[in-house]
mmCIF file of C-alpha atoms in Angstrom:
data_model
loop_
_atom_site.group_PDB
_atom_site.id
_atom_site.type_symbol
_atom_site.label_atom_id
_atom_site.label_comp_id
_atom_site.label_asym_id
_atom_site.label_seq_id
_atom_site.Cartn_x
_atom_site.Cartn_y
_atom_site.Cartn_z
ATOM 1 C CA MET U 22 6.463 3.096 55.938
ATOM 2 C CA ALA U 23 9.612 3.691 53.857
ATOM 3 C CA VAL U 24 9.923 -0.020 53.019
ATOM 4 C CA ARG U 25 6.256 -0.131 52.002
ATOM 5 C CA ARG U 26 6.678 2.881 49.730
ATOM 6 C CA ARG U 27 9.705 1.324 48.047
ATOM 7 C CA LEU U 28 7.831 -1.933 47.484
ATOM 8 C CA VAL U 29 4.825 -0.108 46.023
ATOM 9 C CA GLU U 30 7.124 1.962 43.795
ATOM 10 C CA ARG U 31 8.899 -1.130 42.482
ATOM 11 C CA PHE U 32 5.604 -2.924 41.905
ATOM 12 C CA VAL U 33 4.142 0.004 39.959
ATOM 13 C CA SER U 34 7.367 0.355 37.962
ATOM 14 C CA LEU U 35 7.205 -3.347 37.142
ATOM 15 C CA LEU U 36 3.612 -2.995 35.935
ATOM 16 C CA CYS U 37 4.593 -0.026 33.732
ATOM 17 C CA ASN U 38 7.492 -1.967 32.236
ATOM 18 C CA VAL U 39 5.283 -4.997 31.574
ATOM 19 C CA ALA U 40 2.643 -2.792 29.936
ATOM 20 C CA THR U 41 5.329 -1.199 27.743
ATOM 21 C CA VAL U 42 6.644 -4.590 26.653
ATOM 22 C CA VAL U 43 3.113 -5.805 25.844
ATOM 23 C CA VAL U 44 2.362 -2.710 23.742
ATOM 24 C CA LEU U 45 5.663 -2.968 21.875
ATOM 25 C CA PHE U 46 5.117 -6.687 21.293
ATOM 26 C CA LEU U 47 1.658 -6.058 19.833
ATOM 27 C CA LEU U 48 2.953 -3.219 17.657
ATOM 28 C CA PHE U 49 5.836 -5.212 16.223
ATOM 29 C CA SER U 50 3.574 -8.252 15.765
ATOM 30 C CA ILE U 51 1.220 -6.175 13.631
ATOM 31 C CA LEU U 52 4.094 -4.704 11.638
ATOM 32 C CA TRP U 53 5.686 -8.128 11.151
ATOM 33 C CA THR U 54 2.396 -9.606 9.946
ATOM 34 C CA LEU U 55 1.873 -6.754 7.486
ATOM 35 C CA VAL U 56 5.422 -7.042 6.157
ATOM 36 C CA THR U 57 5.358 -10.818 5.744
ATOM 37 C CA GLN U 58 1.888 -10.883 4.173
ATOM 38 C CA GLY U 59 2.054 -7.700 2.119
ATOM 39 C CA ALA U 60 5.641 -7.540 0.889
ATOM 40 C CA GLY U 61 4.890 -10.090 -1.808
ATOM 41 C CA GLY U 62 2.742 -7.575 -3.665
ATOM 42 C CA LEU U 63 5.320 -4.786 -3.690
ATOM 43 C CA ALA U 64 6.103 -4.803 -7.394
ATOM 44 C CA LEU U 65 6.209 -2.103 -10.051
ATOM 45 C CA PRO U 66 2.827 -3.054 -11.591
ATOM 46 C CA THR U 67 1.187 -2.468 -8.208
ATOM 47 C CA PHE U 68 2.080 1.219 -8.426
ATOM 48 C CA LEU U 69 1.492 1.612 -12.173
ATOM 49 C CA HIS U 70 -1.685 -0.360 -12.930
ATOM 50 C CA SER U 71 -5.231 0.335 -11.787
ATOM 51 C CA THR U 72 -7.406 -2.202 -10.024
ATOM 52 C CA ALA U 73 -8.687 -4.911 -12.354
ATOM 53 C CA SER U 74 -10.586 -8.174 -12.369
ATOM 54 C CA PRO U 75 -8.982 -11.238 -10.715
ATOM 55 C CA GLY U 76 -6.109 -12.898 -12.551
ATOM 56 C CA THR U 77 -5.455 -9.970 -14.909
ATOM 57 C CA GLY U 78 -2.475 -8.492 -13.080
ATOM 58 C CA GLY U 79 -4.074 -5.308 -11.790
ATOM 59 C CA GLY U 80 -2.497 -2.926 -9.324
ATOM 60 C CA LEU U 81 -3.398 -0.256 -6.792
ATOM 61 C CA ALA U 82 -2.375 2.913 -8.615
ATOM 62 C CA ASN U 83 -5.843 4.450 -8.781
ATOM 63 C CA ALA U 84 -6.535 3.571 -5.146
ATOM 64 C CA ILE U 85 -3.238 5.085 -3.996
ATOM 65 C CA ILE U 86 -3.828 8.325 -5.905
ATOM 66 C CA GLY U 87 -7.448 8.487 -4.723
ATOM 67 C CA SER U 88 -6.464 8.027 -1.092
ATOM 68 C CA CYS U 89 -3.719 10.647 -1.342
ATOM 69 C CA GLU U 90 -6.083 13.124 -2.983
ATOM 70 C CA GLN U 91 -8.978 12.655 -0.574
ATOM 71 C CA THR U 92 -6.834 12.451 2.565
ATOM 72 C CA GLY U 93 -4.644 15.390 1.552
ATOM 73 C CA LEU U 94 -7.604 17.643 0.765
ATOM 74 C CA ALA U 95 -9.311 16.638 4.012
ATOM 75 C CA ALA U 96 -6.168 17.606 5.927
ATOM 76 C CA LEU U 97 -5.934 20.930 4.060
ATOM 77 C CA ILE U 98 -9.550 21.682 4.966
ATOM 78 C CA GLY U 99 -9.466 20.375 8.513
ATOM 79 C CA THR U 100 -6.132 21.752 9.739
ATOM 80 C CA PRO U 101 -6.857 25.516 9.507
ATOM 81 C CA VAL U 102 -10.481 25.095 10.600
ATOM 82 C CA GLY U 103 -9.520 22.955 13.586
ATOM 83 C CA MET U 104 -6.636 25.198 14.608
ATOM 84 C CA MET U 105 -8.715 28.377 14.413
ATOM 85 C CA ALA U 106 -11.490 26.787 16.449
ATOM 86 C CA GLY U 107 -8.962 25.589 19.026
ATOM 87 C CA ILE U 108 -7.372 29.045 19.193
ATOM 88 C CA TYR U 109 -10.783 30.621 19.725
ATOM 89 C CA LEU U 110 -11.664 28.223 22.547
ATOM 90 C CA SER U 111 -8.303 28.731 24.248
ATOM 91 C CA GLU U 112 -7.534 32.410 23.720
ATOM 92 C CA PHE U 113 -10.790 34.256 23.033
ATOM 93 C CA GLY U 114 -13.639 32.074 24.235
ATOM 94 C CA GLN U 115 -15.207 32.735 27.590
ATOM 95 C CA ASP U 116 -17.534 30.441 29.467
ATOM 96 C CA GLY U 117 -20.488 31.387 27.274
ATOM 97 C CA ARG U 118 -23.096 29.412 25.416
ATOM 98 C CA ILE U 119 -21.266 29.520 22.081
ATOM 99 C CA VAL U 120 -18.040 28.214 23.598
ATOM 100 C CA MET U 121 -19.879 25.466 25.471
ATOM 101 C CA LEU U 122 -21.741 24.509 22.295
ATOM 102 C CA VAL U 123 -18.564 24.383 20.170
ATOM 103 C CA ARG U 124 -16.728 22.330 22.777
ATOM 104 C CA PHE U 125 -19.701 19.975 23.197
ATOM 105 C CA VAL U 126 -20.047 19.404 19.448
ATOM 106 C CA SER U 127 -16.296 18.863 19.113
ATOM 107 C CA ASP U 128 -16.297 16.301 21.920
ATOM 108 C CA MET U 129 -19.273 14.520 20.395
ATOM 109 C CA LEU U 130 -17.584 14.294 16.995
ATOM 110 C CA LEU U 131 -14.506 12.776 18.638
ATOM 111 C CA SER U 132 -16.487 9.736 19.714
ATOM 112 C CA VAL U 133 -19.136 9.487 16.994
ATOM 113 C CA PRO U 134 -18.871 6.346 14.803
ATOM 114 C CA SER U 135 -17.393 7.179 11.432
ATOM 115 C CA ILE U 136 -20.232 5.428 9.621
ATOM 116 C CA LEU U 137 -22.638 8.055 10.966
ATOM 117 C CA VAL U 138 -20.470 10.781 9.465
ATOM 118 C CA GLY U 139 -20.619 8.956 6.141
ATOM 119 C CA LEU U 140 -24.416 8.737 6.343
ATOM 120 C CA PHE U 141 -24.626 12.439 7.207
ATOM 121 C CA ILE U 142 -22.532 13.462 4.199
ATOM 122 C CA TYR U 143 -24.530 11.046 2.057
ATOM 123 C CA LEU U 144 -27.781 12.765 3.023
ATOM 124 C CA ILE U 145 -26.576 16.340 2.488
ATOM 125 C CA ILE U 146 -24.168 15.885 -0.452
ATOM 126 C CA VAL U 147 -24.538 12.575 -2.278
ATOM 127 C CA GLU U 148 -28.315 12.206 -2.332
ATOM 128 C CA PRO U 149 -29.062 15.771 -3.533
ATOM 129 C CA ALA U 150 -26.346 15.485 -6.202
ATOM 130 C CA GLY U 151 -27.618 12.089 -7.327
ATOM 131 C CA HIS U 152 -24.181 10.420 -7.478
ATOM 132 C CA PHE U 153 -21.177 9.493 -5.357
ATOM 133 C CA SER U 154 -18.095 11.690 -5.568
ATOM 134 C CA GLY U 155 -14.577 12.105 -4.281
ATOM 135 C CA MET U 156 -15.482 15.521 -2.841
ATOM 136 C CA ALA U 157 -18.126 13.908 -0.643
ATOM 137 C CA GLY U 158 -15.489 11.496 0.643
ATOM 138 C CA THR U 159 -13.127 14.407 1.282
ATOM 139 C CA LEU U 160 -15.749 16.255 3.316
ATOM 140 C CA ALA U 161 -16.539 13.139 5.348
ATOM 141 C CA LEU U 162 -12.854 12.699 6.204
ATOM 142 C CA ALA U 163 -12.547 16.407 7.039
ATOM 143 C CA VAL U 164 -15.428 16.121 9.522
ATOM 144 C CA LEU U 165 -13.533 13.315 11.267
ATOM 145 C CA PHE U 166 -10.271 15.271 11.079
ATOM 146 C CA ILE U 167 -11.405 18.599 12.560
ATOM 147 C CA PRO U 168 -12.422 17.672 16.157
ATOM 148 C CA ILE U 169 -9.081 15.992 16.876
ATOM 149 C CA VAL U 170 -7.202 19.126 15.822
ATOM 150 C CA VAL U 171 -9.618 21.340 17.780
ATOM 151 C CA ARG U 172 -9.108 19.468 21.033
ATOM 152 C CA THR U 173 -5.348 19.127 20.610
ATOM 153 C CA THR U 174 -4.871 22.811 19.725
ATOM 154 C CA GLU U 175 -6.957 23.974 22.685
ATOM 155 C CA ASP U 176 -5.199 21.693 25.165
ATOM 156 C CA MET U 177 -1.708 22.547 23.935
ATOM 157 C CA LEU U 178 -2.347 26.304 23.999
ATOM 158 C CA ARG U 179 -3.653 26.064 27.547
ATOM 159 C CA LEU U 180 -0.343 24.490 28.570
ATOM 160 C CA VAL U 181 1.606 27.575 27.431
ATOM 161 C CA PRO U 182 2.546 29.512 30.605
ATOM 162 C CA ARG U 183 0.585 32.704 31.126
ATOM 163 C CA ALA U 184 3.856 34.465 32.000
ATOM 164 C CA MET U 185 4.981 34.142 28.351
ATOM 165 C CA ARG U 186 1.811 35.861 27.162
ATOM 166 C CA GLU U 187 2.147 38.615 29.739
ATOM 167 C CA ALA U 188 5.778 39.203 28.792
ATOM 168 C CA ALA U 189 4.842 39.583 25.124
ATOM 169 C CA TYR U 190 1.981 41.962 25.973
ATOM 170 C CA ALA U 191 4.347 43.977 28.166
ATOM 171 C CA LEU U 192 6.633 44.492 25.167
ATOM 172 C CA GLY U 193 3.715 46.011 23.251
ATOM 173 C CA ALA U 194 2.887 43.051 20.999
ATOM 174 C CA PRO U 195 -0.740 42.915 19.783
ATOM 175 C CA GLY U 196 -2.892 39.920 20.573
ATOM 176 C CA TRP U 197 -2.612 38.272 17.167
ATOM 177 C CA ARG U 198 1.177 38.553 17.294
ATOM 178 C CA VAL U 199 1.288 36.961 20.736
ATOM 179 C CA ILE U 200 -0.791 34.032 19.502
ATOM 180 C CA LEU U 201 1.249 33.491 16.331
ATOM 181 C CA SER U 202 4.758 34.164 17.617
ATOM 182 C CA VAL U 203 4.528 32.984 21.225
ATOM 183 C CA CYS U 204 1.621 30.618 21.837
ATOM 184 C CA LEU U 205 1.556 28.655 18.586
ATOM 185 C CA ARG U 206 5.332 28.474 18.406
ATOM 186 C CA SER U 207 5.526 27.081 21.933
ATOM 187 C CA ALA U 208 2.741 24.576 21.331
ATOM 188 C CA ARG U 209 3.607 23.549 17.778
ATOM 189 C CA GLY U 210 4.988 20.157 18.794
ATOM 190 C CA GLY U 211 1.769 19.122 20.485
ATOM 191 C CA ILE U 212 -0.391 20.603 17.729
ATOM 192 C CA MET U 213 1.607 18.747 15.095
ATOM 193 C CA THR U 214 1.107 15.539 17.065
ATOM 194 C CA GLY U 215 -2.655 16.116 17.005
ATOM 195 C CA ILE U 216 -2.606 16.721 13.261
ATOM 196 C CA LEU U 217 -0.669 13.509 12.721
ATOM 197 C CA LEU U 218 -3.095 11.573 14.916
ATOM 198 C CA ALA U 219 -6.004 12.952 12.899
ATOM 199 C CA LEU U 220 -4.229 12.086 9.662
ATOM 200 C CA ALA U 221 -3.559 8.555 10.879
ATOM 201 C CA ARG U 222 -7.223 8.118 11.771
ATOM 202 C CA ILE U 223 -8.690 9.233 8.461
ATOM 203 C CA SER U 224 -6.073 7.359 6.423
ATOM 204 C CA GLY U 225 -7.637 4.026 7.308
ATOM 205 C CA GLU U 226 -11.313 4.991 7.427
ATOM 206 C CA THR U 227 -13.511 2.806 5.241
ATOM 207 C CA ALA U 228 -17.112 3.225 6.410
ATOM 208 C CA PRO U 229 -17.568 6.922 5.512
ATOM 209 C CA LEU U 230 -16.046 6.393 2.058
ATOM 210 C CA LEU U 231 -18.489 3.572 1.272
ATOM 211 C CA PHE U 232 -21.328 6.099 1.500
ATOM 212 C CA THR U 233 -19.561 9.007 -0.186
ATOM 213 C CA SER U 234 -16.826 8.287 -2.750
ATOM 214 C CA LEU U 235 -17.866 4.588 -3.021
ATOM 215 C CA GLY U 236 -14.865 3.459 -5.084
ATOM 216 C CA ASN U 237 -13.914 3.159 -8.725
ATOM 217 C CA LEU U 238 -12.219 0.316 -10.585
ATOM 218 C CA ASN U 239 -11.044 2.752 -13.257
ATOM 219 C CA TRP U 240 -8.561 5.587 -13.109
ATOM 220 C CA SER U 241 -10.234 8.777 -11.896
ATOM 221 C CA THR U 242 -8.924 11.947 -10.251
ATOM 222 C CA ASN U 243 -12.112 13.950 -10.780
ATOM 223 C CA LEU U 244 -13.567 14.907 -7.400
ATOM 224 C CA ASN U 245 -17.039 15.047 -8.946
ATOM 225 C CA GLU U 246 -16.970 11.323 -9.774
ATOM 226 C CA PRO U 247 -16.729 8.135 -7.689
ATOM 227 C CA MET U 248 -13.116 7.737 -6.631
ATOM 228 C CA ALA U 249 -11.061 4.752 -5.560
ATOM 229 C CA SER U 250 -9.267 4.624 -2.201
ATOM 230 C CA LEU U 251 -7.015 2.155 -0.439
ATOM 231 C CA PRO U 252 -9.308 1.481 2.562
ATOM 232 C CA VAL U 253 -12.300 0.683 0.330
ATOM 233 C CA THR U 254 -10.154 -1.456 -1.979
ATOM 234 C CA ILE U 255 -8.780 -3.374 1.014
ATOM 235 C CA TYR U 256 -12.324 -3.913 2.265
ATOM 236 C CA GLN U 257 -13.441 -5.240 -1.119
ATOM 237 C CA TYR U 258 -10.360 -7.392 -1.740
ATOM 238 C CA ALA U 259 -9.818 -8.880 1.730
ATOM 239 C CA GLY U 260 -13.073 -10.829 1.737
ATOM 240 C CA SER U 261 -12.769 -12.137 -1.801
ATOM 241 C CA ALA U 262 -12.083 -15.728 -2.799
ATOM 242 C CA TYR U 263 -9.203 -14.801 -5.131
ATOM 243 C CA ASP U 264 -5.639 -15.116 -3.902
ATOM 244 C CA ASP U 265 -4.314 -12.204 -5.952
ATOM 245 C CA TRP U 266 -6.976 -9.864 -4.542
ATOM 246 C CA VAL U 267 -6.222 -10.994 -0.980
ATOM 247 C CA GLN U 268 -2.537 -10.354 -1.659
ATOM 248 C CA MET U 269 -3.354 -6.851 -2.898
ATOM 249 C CA ALA U 270 -5.404 -6.237 0.251
ATOM 250 C CA TRP U 271 -2.394 -7.075 2.432
ATOM 251 C CA THR U 272 -0.177 -4.900 0.262
ATOM 252 C CA GLY U 273 -2.601 -1.981 0.530
ATOM 253 C CA ALA U 274 -2.674 -2.300 4.319
ATOM 254 C CA LEU U 275 1.120 -2.315 4.379
ATOM 255 C CA LEU U 276 1.254 0.803 2.199
ATOM 256 C CA ILE U 277 -1.112 2.716 4.495
ATOM 257 C CA THR U 278 0.906 1.728 7.571
ATOM 258 C CA VAL U 279 4.230 2.656 6.000
ATOM 259 C CA ALA U 280 2.830 5.990 4.785
ATOM 260 C CA VAL U 281 1.559 6.911 8.261
ATOM 261 C CA LEU U 282 4.848 5.884 9.904
ATOM 262 C CA ALA U 283 6.913 7.795 7.351
ATOM 263 C CA THR U 284 4.783 10.910 7.811
ATOM 264 C CA ASN U 285 5.221 10.751 11.585
ATOM 265 C CA ILE U 286 8.975 10.257 11.331
ATOM 266 C CA LEU U 287 9.423 13.117 8.865
ATOM 267 C CA ALA U 288 7.275 15.463 10.950
ATOM 268 C CA ARG U 289 9.214 14.622 14.111
ATOM 269 C CA TRP U 290 12.504 15.118 12.320
ATOM 270 C CA TRP U 291 11.356 18.476 10.961
ATOM 271 C CA LEU U 292 10.213 19.677 14.397
ATOM 272 C CA THR U 293 13.444 18.519 16.039
ATOM 273 C CA ARG U 294 15.584 20.152 13.369
ATOM 274 C CA ASN U 295 13.753 23.483 13.550
ATOM 275 C CA GLY U 296 13.811 23.451 17.325
ATOM 276 C CA SER U 297 17.562 22.830 17.374
ATOM 277 C CA ALA U 298 18.150 25.562 14.766
ATOM 278 C CA GLN U 299 16.221 28.151 16.804
ATOM 279 C CA GLN U 300 18.130 27.294 19.949
#
């Protein structure tokens, strides 16, 4: 029996190691492809000039600014809403109809195709207004952002030991203080991971933006007008017959990937530094 257990353990360990190598190989293959194909477009005009017709030396400046504006506003809207909903489900919600409804809707939004979210925002925002807008794109991204934060916040708060809550209550701390100073502080690493996952998802979404912000070849930061974005620009450029547009599509994909990786690294560094300082 002992020999069999050791053989099974070694076999499972081997499978885990093989799976890890496969995942790392795929990840580095994607990164290598993006670097080799997209590095050629990393020039100063790419970050200074707006998108233009083929052969005129256009850049991605308006798409970069549009993506940053829409994604950043979506995160600002979705983070507090998602965290408060997750706190309610974990700390205040009982097994009632409202809690079951909120959890059911959140789970449904986690798996709903993003194009349906774009169509929904199109019907309630774009069609009544009579025009596409950056705000509609922001709201569509926020709808995709919120359920990930809700689920992550709820799960991470449930992992906080009940003994820590009881100790804080025993010291006379009110409920809101226990949640802010004990629960959220203990679960902040996991919650931050959920926020980063949500940010990574909406950063590359194209389908909802096609029905909401649409895109704009000109420079525009007005949320009430059609607004350019990197995912939509990549979608338009990648299937074109012009080499310079295809090059810009690869460069845009590289920029999105680097931005997501840099955000993750900085967030991890910040959490590690603050955790070490408190200890």
